[in-house]
Amino acid sequence: MTTVTTGSTPTSFGVWISGLWLIVSLELRQRVRGTAWYVLLGIFVLLVALVTTLLWAATGASLVGGGGVFSLIVFFVLLLGTLVSPALSGNAINGDREAGTLATTQVTLISTGQLVLGKFVAAWITSLAFLAASVPFLIFAVSAGEVSAATIGTSIVVLAIELGVIAAIGVGLSGVVTRPLFSIVVTYLLVAALSLGTLIAFGLLGAATKATTTSTFTPVLSSDFDPETGEQSNVVCGPAETTTYETPRFDYYWWILAANPYVVVADASPGVFDEYGSPSDSFAWIAVSVRQAQTPPDLATEYNACEEASSGYSSYSGEYPGMQGPGPTQQEIYDSALPSWFVGLAIHLALAVGALFWAWRRTLTPARRLAAGSRIA
Amino acid sequence: MQLGIQVSGVSRAFGSVQAVADATLSVLPGSVTALIGPNGSGKTTLMLMLATLLAPDAGTITINGHDPATHPQLVRASMGWMPDVLGSWPSLTVRAALETTGRMYRLSRATATARADELISLTGLEELADRPSRVLSRGQKQRLSLARALVHSPSVLLLDEPASGLDPAARINLRELVRRLAGDGTAVLVSSHVLAELDEMADAAVYLTNGRTASPEALARAGASSRAWRIRSLDAPALASALTAIGVSPGITSVDKLGTLVQVTGEAAAVELLGRLIRADVPVCDFGPAVGNLEHTFLDLNRGTDVMEQGS
Ligand SMILES: Nc1ncnc2c1ncn2[C@@H]1O[C@H](COP(=O)(O)OP(=O)(O)OP(=O)(O)O)[C@@H](O)[C@H]1O
Ligand SMILES: [Mg+2]
């Protein structure tokens, strides 16, 4: 009897990669190559086409440039990716276990690492296909002008990474949770927690954590008004009146928003502003809103009308009291705050790696502990 | 390096269920050993431990000199496992499934293709080679599963109920294939509930009861216990009266249309009984053990445990 002689060099990197690729192609052939999948892709393309057309009309892209359309298409791809990817990857490992094909792969020279990574790569490629299908529409948006190469590059790369994170979470959970349906649901819940849960948590926590703001106002009780100059004399000051009210402290919780995949994509691409310092695409809008939350509220405001009146202020000079000129522009807010996207991306990458590692641990053979009620074969 | 399978004192529990407890057996290269036991006695669990999928709680296993718990890769390279559950990639064709498995054992593309063709004709799947395995019948899937276990020409073969679902011709093919592989030096461990079939293909048998392998003493006792022999005569009344005259002990168990069943202890006693019947001029046309060796031992061993369970 001959034995497999090539089995004696299991450390060779090339052999390892070709084993990994074998699993990737097996996965793609198993899960993806089916009419249903192409129908799904077709529906996706239709939806993106519809959304692009509507956005084009709504934003007047032919006049203001394609930045708005481009960023919204990217978000739409992220949305559909998060909706489709868990269903395709969320039963990668436990589905195979149920079908009895996991153990037959594990008795071969394919290692658990190759198996888990191969399934992850296949799931990622599958969701990247959705990104690839939307490329014509992205190009279309770019063709309207005003979209910088940096925006195109970063947003697409970060979007691809985010799709990979979701694929990794799906595959990871499918190795941890025993029942396929349950792991798919848990993947959806986790994705929902990141996409919506972060918003809800941010809003509720910020609103629930109130700080007392005091505002002090010193009024003028009486004065003589000179109509010629607009100045006041014989000013009699009243007592300072202090009012207190509650302000939400969103600045404590801005980092929660950083873990939102949409925020990561938006914040990562370089902010584009028009000449008035206003955001010119939805990436910048979101980035500004998130970064604005970093600024703590002013806890003690003071307006001393009396002092102002006695210091020779003229109401004719056109300046309003208590105002330090026009507030900062949104671009100024954006530039002065911390970029949060790499915090969010780091959280996501940690989640993805952690999920895959956990799945790897749970799928290692020979198995010592089995999940209650699961059989290897 | 000790070739073949060596198992000593292996046990494995799932929570409170002790699936395998202190199992000991060995399968030498070139031999076929039957693994026999009632449902839930731990046969599949033992095979999973041999197949590097499950770690034993205690005891040692070596397969071709390697421990599956510490060197699974070395064991896998020379071990073929046919699981008791039918699992195949549903959308792959039979040929693609075999090629993929070959590639998983690091065969080159060309070798894997050639090997797939070889195995397709070996297991009689030629007509189905290009159909997706989703459409295969149970027996056809079973053949595919066997072919998959043989892809890398393993020198140790673990077959978990390989004959279930196979038609009579396929069973004969399986038996011949297993004997041929053993003739080439493969160590084969095969479990089955069809004991008559194992009787014809196995050189040795290991009995599992509640996860324990039967001790040699228990086996000797079971072999020596009285068992039923079937006697058929052209003249049934003459046989009946002759048996009464001889006064066989422990006695006639039953009479059915295939003959008379008589409990006889040991083969020597059977030879003597036959001689006396012939001398009494009974026209005996059939005289032999009513159940095969394996079945007799199996039933006797498990009858033993039943008695023990009732007694305790
Ligand atoms: N993963 C598991 N978790 C819990 N109990 C298990 C598990 N796998 C097996 N068992 C139990 O261990 C015992 C042995 O099971 P095993 O599958 O080895 O039996 P078997 O001898 O192969 O039976 P059969 O002849 O029906 O195939 C059974 O009682 C079974 O319920
Ligand atoms: Mg079994």
Coordinates of C-alpha atoms in Angstrom, one line a residue, chain A:
Chain A
M1 CA 0.0 0.0 0.0
T2 CA 1.3 3.4 -0.8
T3 CA 0.9 6.2 1.6
V4 CA 0.8 9.9 0.7
T5 CA 4.4 10.9 0.6
T6 CA 3.7 14.6 0.2
G7 CA 2.0 14.5 3.6
S8 CA 5.5 14.6 5.2
T9 CA 6.1 18.3 4.5
P10 CA 3.1 19.9 6.2
T11 CA 5.0 23.1 7.0
S12 CA 5.5 24.3 3.5
F13 CA 3.7 27.5 2.9
G14 CA 2.8 26.8 -0.7
V15 CA 1.1 23.6 0.3
W16 CA -0.7 25.4 3.1
I17 CA -2.0 28.1 0.7
S18 CA -3.1 25.6 -1.9
G19 CA -5.1 23.7 0.8
L20 CA -6.6 27.0 1.8
W21 CA -7.6 27.8 -1.7
L22 CA -9.1 24.4 -2.1
I23 CA -11.4 25.1 0.7
V24 CA -12.2 28.6 -0.7
S25 CA -13.1 27.2 -4.1
L26 CA -15.1 24.3 -2.5
E27 CA -17.1 26.8 -0.5
L28 CA -17.7 29.0 -3.5
R29 CA -18.9 26.0 -5.5
Q30 CA -21.0 24.8 -2.7
R31 CA -22.8 27.9 -1.6
V32 CA -22.5 30.4 -4.3
R33 CA -22.8 28.6 -7.6
G34 CA -26.5 28.4 -7.8
T35 CA -29.3 30.1 -9.7
A36 CA -30.6 31.5 -6.4
W37 CA -27.4 33.4 -5.8
Y38 CA -27.4 34.9 -9.3
V39 CA -31.0 36.0 -8.8
L40 CA -30.0 37.7 -5.6
L41 CA -27.1 39.5 -7.3
G42 CA -29.5 40.5 -10.1
I43 CA -32.0 42.0 -7.6
F44 CA -29.2 43.7 -5.9
V45 CA -28.0 45.4 -9.1
L46 CA -31.6 46.4 -9.9
L47 CA -31.9 48.0 -6.4
V48 CA -28.6 49.9 -6.8
A49 CA -29.6 51.1 -10.2
L50 CA -32.9 52.3 -8.9
V51 CA -31.3 54.1 -5.9
T52 CA -28.7 55.6 -8.1
T53 CA -31.3 57.0 -10.5
L54 CA -33.4 58.4 -7.6
L55 CA -30.3 59.9 -5.9
W56 CA -29.2 61.5 -9.2
A57 CA -32.5 63.2 -9.6
A58 CA -32.9 64.1 -5.9
T59 CA -29.4 65.7 -5.4
G60 CA -29.1 67.3 -8.8
A61 CA -25.8 65.6 -9.2
S62 CA -25.3 66.9 -12.7
L63 CA -25.0 70.4 -11.1
V64 CA -23.4 69.8 -7.7
G65 CA -21.2 66.9 -8.6
G66 CA -21.4 63.2 -7.8
G67 CA -20.1 63.3 -4.2
G68 CA -23.5 62.9 -2.7
V69 CA -24.6 60.1 -5.0
F70 CA -21.3 58.3 -4.6
S71 CA -21.4 58.3 -0.8
L72 CA -25.0 57.2 -0.7
I73 CA -24.3 54.3 -3.1
V74 CA -21.4 53.2 -0.8
F75 CA -23.8 53.2 2.1
F76 CA -26.4 51.3 0.2
V77 CA -23.9 48.6 -0.7
L78 CA -22.9 48.4 3.0
L79 CA -26.5 48.1 4.0
L80 CA -27.3 45.3 1.5
G81 CA -24.0 43.7 2.3
T82 CA -24.9 43.6 6.0
L83 CA -28.3 42.1 5.1
V84 CA -27.1 39.4 2.8
S85 CA -23.7 38.4 4.2
P86 CA -24.9 36.9 7.5
A87 CA -27.3 34.6 5.6
L88 CA -24.6 33.4 3.3
S89 CA -21.8 33.0 5.9
G90 CA -23.7 32.4 9.2
N91 CA -23.9 28.6 8.8
A92 CA -20.6 28.0 7.1
I93 CA -19.2 25.6 9.8
N94 CA -22.2 24.3 11.7
G95 CA -24.1 23.8 8.5
D96 CA -21.3 21.5 7.3
R97 CA -21.4 19.7 10.6
E98 CA -25.1 19.1 10.2
A99 CA -24.7 17.9 6.6
G100 CA -21.9 15.6 7.8
T101 CA -19.3 17.1 5.5
L102 CA -17.2 18.8 8.2
A103 CA -15.8 15.6 9.7
T104 CA -14.9 14.2 6.4
T105 CA -12.9 17.3 5.6
Q106 CA -11.3 17.2 9.0
V107 CA -9.9 13.7 8.6
T108 CA -8.0 14.9 5.6
L109 CA -4.7 16.8 5.7
I110 CA -6.7 20.1 5.7
S111 CA -6.0 21.8 9.0
T112 CA -8.6 23.5 11.2
G113 CA -6.9 26.9 10.4
Q114 CA -7.2 26.3 6.7
L115 CA -10.8 25.2 7.1
V116 CA -11.9 28.3 9.1
L117 CA -9.9 30.8 7.1
G118 CA -10.9 29.3 3.8
K119 CA -14.6 29.6 4.8
F120 CA -14.0 33.2 5.8
V121 CA -12.2 34.1 2.6
A122 CA -15.0 32.5 0.6
A123 CA -17.6 34.4 2.5
W124 CA -15.7 37.6 2.0
I125 CA -15.3 37.1 -1.7
T126 CA -19.0 36.4 -1.9
S127 CA -19.9 39.8 -0.3
L128 CA -17.2 41.5 -2.4
A129 CA -19.1 40.3 -5.4
F130 CA -21.9 42.7 -4.3
L131 CA -19.4 45.5 -4.1
A132 CA -18.0 44.6 -7.6
A133 CA -21.6 44.6 -9.0
S134 CA -22.1 48.1 -7.8
V135 CA -18.8 49.4 -9.3
P136 CA -20.6 50.6 -12.6
F137 CA -22.9 52.8 -10.5
L138 CA -20.0 54.1 -8.5
I139 CA -18.2 55.0 -11.7
F140 CA -21.3 56.7 -12.9
A141 CA -21.5 58.8 -9.8
V142 CA -17.8 59.7 -10.1
S143 CA -18.4 60.7 -13.7
A144 CA -20.5 63.6 -12.4
G145 CA -17.3 65.1 -11.0
E146 CA -16.3 66.6 -7.6
V147 CA -15.3 63.2 -6.2
S148 CA -11.7 63.0 -5.2
A149 CA -9.5 60.0 -5.8
A150 CA -8.8 59.9 -2.0
T151 CA -12.5 59.6 -1.3
I152 CA -13.0 56.9 -3.8
G153 CA -10.0 54.9 -2.6
T154 CA -10.6 55.1 1.1
S155 CA -14.3 54.6 1.1
I156 CA -14.1 51.5 -1.1
V157 CA -11.2 50.0 0.8
V158 CA -12.9 50.6 4.2
L159 CA -16.2 49.3 2.8
A160 CA -14.4 46.1 1.6
I161 CA -12.9 45.7 5.1
E162 CA -16.2 46.2 6.8
L163 CA -17.8 43.5 4.5
G164 CA -14.9 41.3 5.5
V165 CA -15.6 42.0 9.2
I166 CA -19.2 40.9 8.8
A167 CA -18.1 37.8 6.9
A168 CA -15.7 36.9 9.7
I169 CA -18.3 37.4 12.4
G170 CA -20.7 35.2 10.5
V171 CA -18.2 32.4 9.9
G172 CA -16.9 32.8 13.4
L173 CA -20.3 32.5 15.0
S174 CA -21.1 29.5 12.8
G175 CA -18.2 27.7 14.5
V176 CA -19.2 28.7 18.0
V177 CA -22.9 28.3 17.9
T178 CA -24.2 24.7 17.3
R179 CA -27.4 25.3 15.4
P180 CA -27.2 27.0 12.0
L181 CA -30.4 29.0 12.3
F182 CA -29.4 30.3 15.6
S183 CA -25.9 31.4 14.5
I184 CA -27.4 33.2 11.5
V185 CA -29.8 35.0 13.9
V186 CA -27.0 35.9 16.3
T187 CA -24.9 37.3 13.4
Y188 CA -27.8 39.5 12.3
L189 CA -28.3 40.6 15.9
L190 CA -24.6 41.5 16.2
V191 CA -24.7 43.4 12.9
A192 CA -27.9 45.2 14.0
A193 CA -26.2 46.0 17.3
L194 CA -23.3 47.7 15.5
S195 CA -25.5 49.5 12.9
L196 CA -28.5 50.5 15.0
G197 CA -27.6 49.5 18.5
T198 CA -24.7 52.0 18.6
L199 CA -27.1 54.8 17.6
I200 CA -29.6 53.9 20.2
A201 CA -27.1 53.4 22.9
F202 CA -25.4 56.7 22.1
G203 CA -28.7 58.6 22.0
L204 CA -30.1 57.0 25.2
L205 CA -26.9 57.2 27.2
G206 CA -26.2 60.7 26.2
A207 CA -29.8 61.8 27.0
A208 CA -29.8 60.0 30.3
T209 CA -26.5 61.5 31.5
K210 CA -27.5 65.0 32.3
A211 CA -25.3 67.8 33.4
T212 CA -26.6 70.9 35.1
T213 CA -25.9 74.0 33.1
T214 CA -26.1 77.4 34.9
S215 CA -26.6 80.6 33.0
T216 CA -26.2 83.8 34.8
F217 CA -27.8 87.0 33.5
T218 CA -27.3 90.4 35.0
P219 CA -30.1 92.8 33.8
V220 CA -30.2 96.6 33.6
L221 CA -32.9 98.0 35.8
S222 CA -32.9 101.5 34.5
S223 CA -30.7 103.8 32.4
D224 CA -30.8 106.9 30.4
F225 CA -30.7 106.3 26.7
D226 CA -29.0 108.9 24.4
P227 CA -30.8 108.7 21.1
E228 CA -27.9 110.5 19.4
T229 CA -25.2 108.0 20.2
G230 CA -27.2 105.0 21.2
E231 CA -25.2 104.8 24.4
Q232 CA -26.6 104.5 27.9
S233 CA -25.7 106.5 31.1
N234 CA -26.8 106.3 34.8
V235 CA -27.0 102.5 34.5
V236 CA -28.7 100.9 37.5
C237 CA -27.9 97.2 37.7
G238 CA -30.3 94.6 38.9
P239 CA -29.2 91.5 40.9
A240 CA -27.7 88.6 38.9
E241 CA -30.3 86.0 38.0
T242 CA -29.2 82.4 37.7
T243 CA -31.2 79.8 35.9
T244 CA -30.2 76.2 35.8
Y245 CA -31.2 73.6 33.3
E246 CA -30.1 70.1 32.2
T247 CA -28.0 69.4 29.2
P248 CA -27.3 65.9 27.7
R249 CA -23.7 64.9 27.8
F250 CA -23.1 63.3 24.4
D251 CA -19.4 64.0 24.6
Y252 CA -19.0 61.1 27.1
Y253 CA -20.3 58.6 24.5
W254 CA -19.1 59.7 21.1
W255 CA -16.8 56.6 21.0
I256 CA -19.9 54.4 20.9
L257 CA -20.8 55.9 17.5
A258 CA -17.2 55.1 16.4
A259 CA -18.1 51.4 16.4
N260 CA -20.9 52.0 13.9
P261 CA -19.8 50.6 10.4
Y262 CA -21.4 53.5 8.6
V263 CA -19.6 56.0 10.7
V264 CA -16.3 54.2 10.1
V265 CA -16.8 54.3 6.4
A266 CA -17.9 58.0 6.6
D267 CA -15.2 59.1 9.0
A268 CA -12.4 57.4 7.2
S269 CA -12.8 59.1 3.9
P270 CA -11.2 62.6 3.8
G271 CA -13.8 65.3 4.6
V272 CA -14.9 67.3 1.6
F273 CA -16.3 70.8 2.3
D274 CA -17.5 73.6 0.1
E275 CA -16.3 77.2 0.2
Y276 CA -18.6 78.0 3.2
G277 CA -17.2 75.1 5.2
S278 CA -20.3 72.9 4.8
P279 CA -20.0 69.2 4.0
S280 CA -20.4 68.4 0.4
D281 CA -21.1 64.6 0.7
S282 CA -22.9 62.4 3.2
F283 CA -19.6 61.1 4.5
A284 CA -18.6 64.5 5.6
W285 CA -22.1 65.2 7.1
I286 CA -21.9 62.1 9.2
A287 CA -18.3 62.7 10.2
V288 CA -19.1 66.3 11.3
S289 CA -22.1 65.1 13.3
V290 CA -20.1 62.4 15.1
R291 CA -17.1 64.7 15.7
Q292 CA -19.4 67.5 16.9
A293 CA -20.5 65.1 19.7
Q294 CA -17.0 65.2 21.0
T295 CA -17.3 68.9 22.1
P296 CA -18.5 69.1 25.7
P297 CA -21.4 71.5 26.3
D298 CA -20.7 74.9 27.9
L299 CA -21.7 74.3 31.5
A300 CA -21.7 77.9 32.7
T301 CA -22.8 80.7 30.5
E302 CA -22.8 84.2 31.7
Y303 CA -24.3 87.4 30.2
N304 CA -23.8 90.6 32.0
A305 CA -25.9 93.2 30.2
C306 CA -25.3 95.7 32.9
E307 CA -21.5 95.7 32.5
E308 CA -21.9 95.9 28.8
A309 CA -24.2 98.9 29.1
S310 CA -22.0 100.8 31.5
S311 CA -18.9 100.1 29.4
G312 CA -20.2 102.4 26.7
Y313 CA -21.7 99.9 24.3
S314 CA -23.7 101.3 21.5
S315 CA -26.6 99.4 20.1
Y316 CA -26.0 101.2 16.8
S317 CA -22.7 99.6 16.2
G318 CA -24.4 96.5 14.9
E319 CA -22.8 94.1 17.3
Y320 CA -24.9 91.9 19.5
P321 CA -23.9 91.4 23.1
G322 CA -22.7 88.1 24.3
M323 CA -21.7 86.9 20.8
Q324 CA -18.2 86.0 20.0
G325 CA -18.8 86.5 16.3
P326 CA -20.2 83.7 14.0
G327 CA -19.7 80.1 15.5
P328 CA -17.1 77.8 14.0
T329 CA -18.0 76.4 10.6
Q330 CA -18.6 72.7 10.2
Q331 CA -15.2 72.3 8.6
E332 CA -13.6 73.9 11.6
I333 CA -15.5 71.5 14.0
Y334 CA -14.4 68.6 11.8
D335 CA -10.7 69.6 11.8
S336 CA -10.5 70.3 15.5
A337 CA -12.0 67.0 16.6
L338 CA -10.4 63.6 16.9
P339 CA -10.9 61.2 13.9
S340 CA -12.7 58.2 15.3
W341 CA -12.7 55.8 12.4
F342 CA -9.6 53.9 13.4
V343 CA -11.0 53.3 16.8
G344 CA -14.1 51.8 15.2
L345 CA -12.1 49.9 12.7
A346 CA -9.9 48.5 15.4
I347 CA -12.9 47.4 17.4
H348 CA -14.3 45.7 14.3
L349 CA -11.1 44.0 13.4
A350 CA -10.7 42.8 17.0
L351 CA -14.3 41.4 16.8
A352 CA -13.6 39.7 13.5
V353 CA -10.3 38.1 14.6
G354 CA -11.8 37.1 17.9
A355 CA -14.7 35.4 16.3
L356 CA -12.5 33.5 13.8
F357 CA -10.1 32.5 16.6
W358 CA -13.0 31.3 18.8
A359 CA -14.4 29.3 15.9
W360 CA -10.9 27.8 15.3
R361 CA -10.7 26.8 19.0
R362 CA -14.1 25.2 18.9
T363 CA -13.4 23.3 15.7
L364 CA -10.0 21.9 16.6
T365 CA -9.6 18.2 16.3
P366 CA -9.2 15.9 18.1
A367 CA -12.0 17.5 20.0
R368 CA -11.8 17.3 23.8
R369 CA -15.1 19.1 24.7
L370 CA -18.1 18.9 22.5
A371 CA -21.0 21.4 22.7
A372 CA -23.9 19.7 24.5
G373 CA -26.0 17.7 22.1
S374 CA -23.6 17.9 19.2
R375 CA -22.1 14.9 17.5
I376 CA -18.9 15.1 15.4
A377 CA -20.3 12.6 12.9

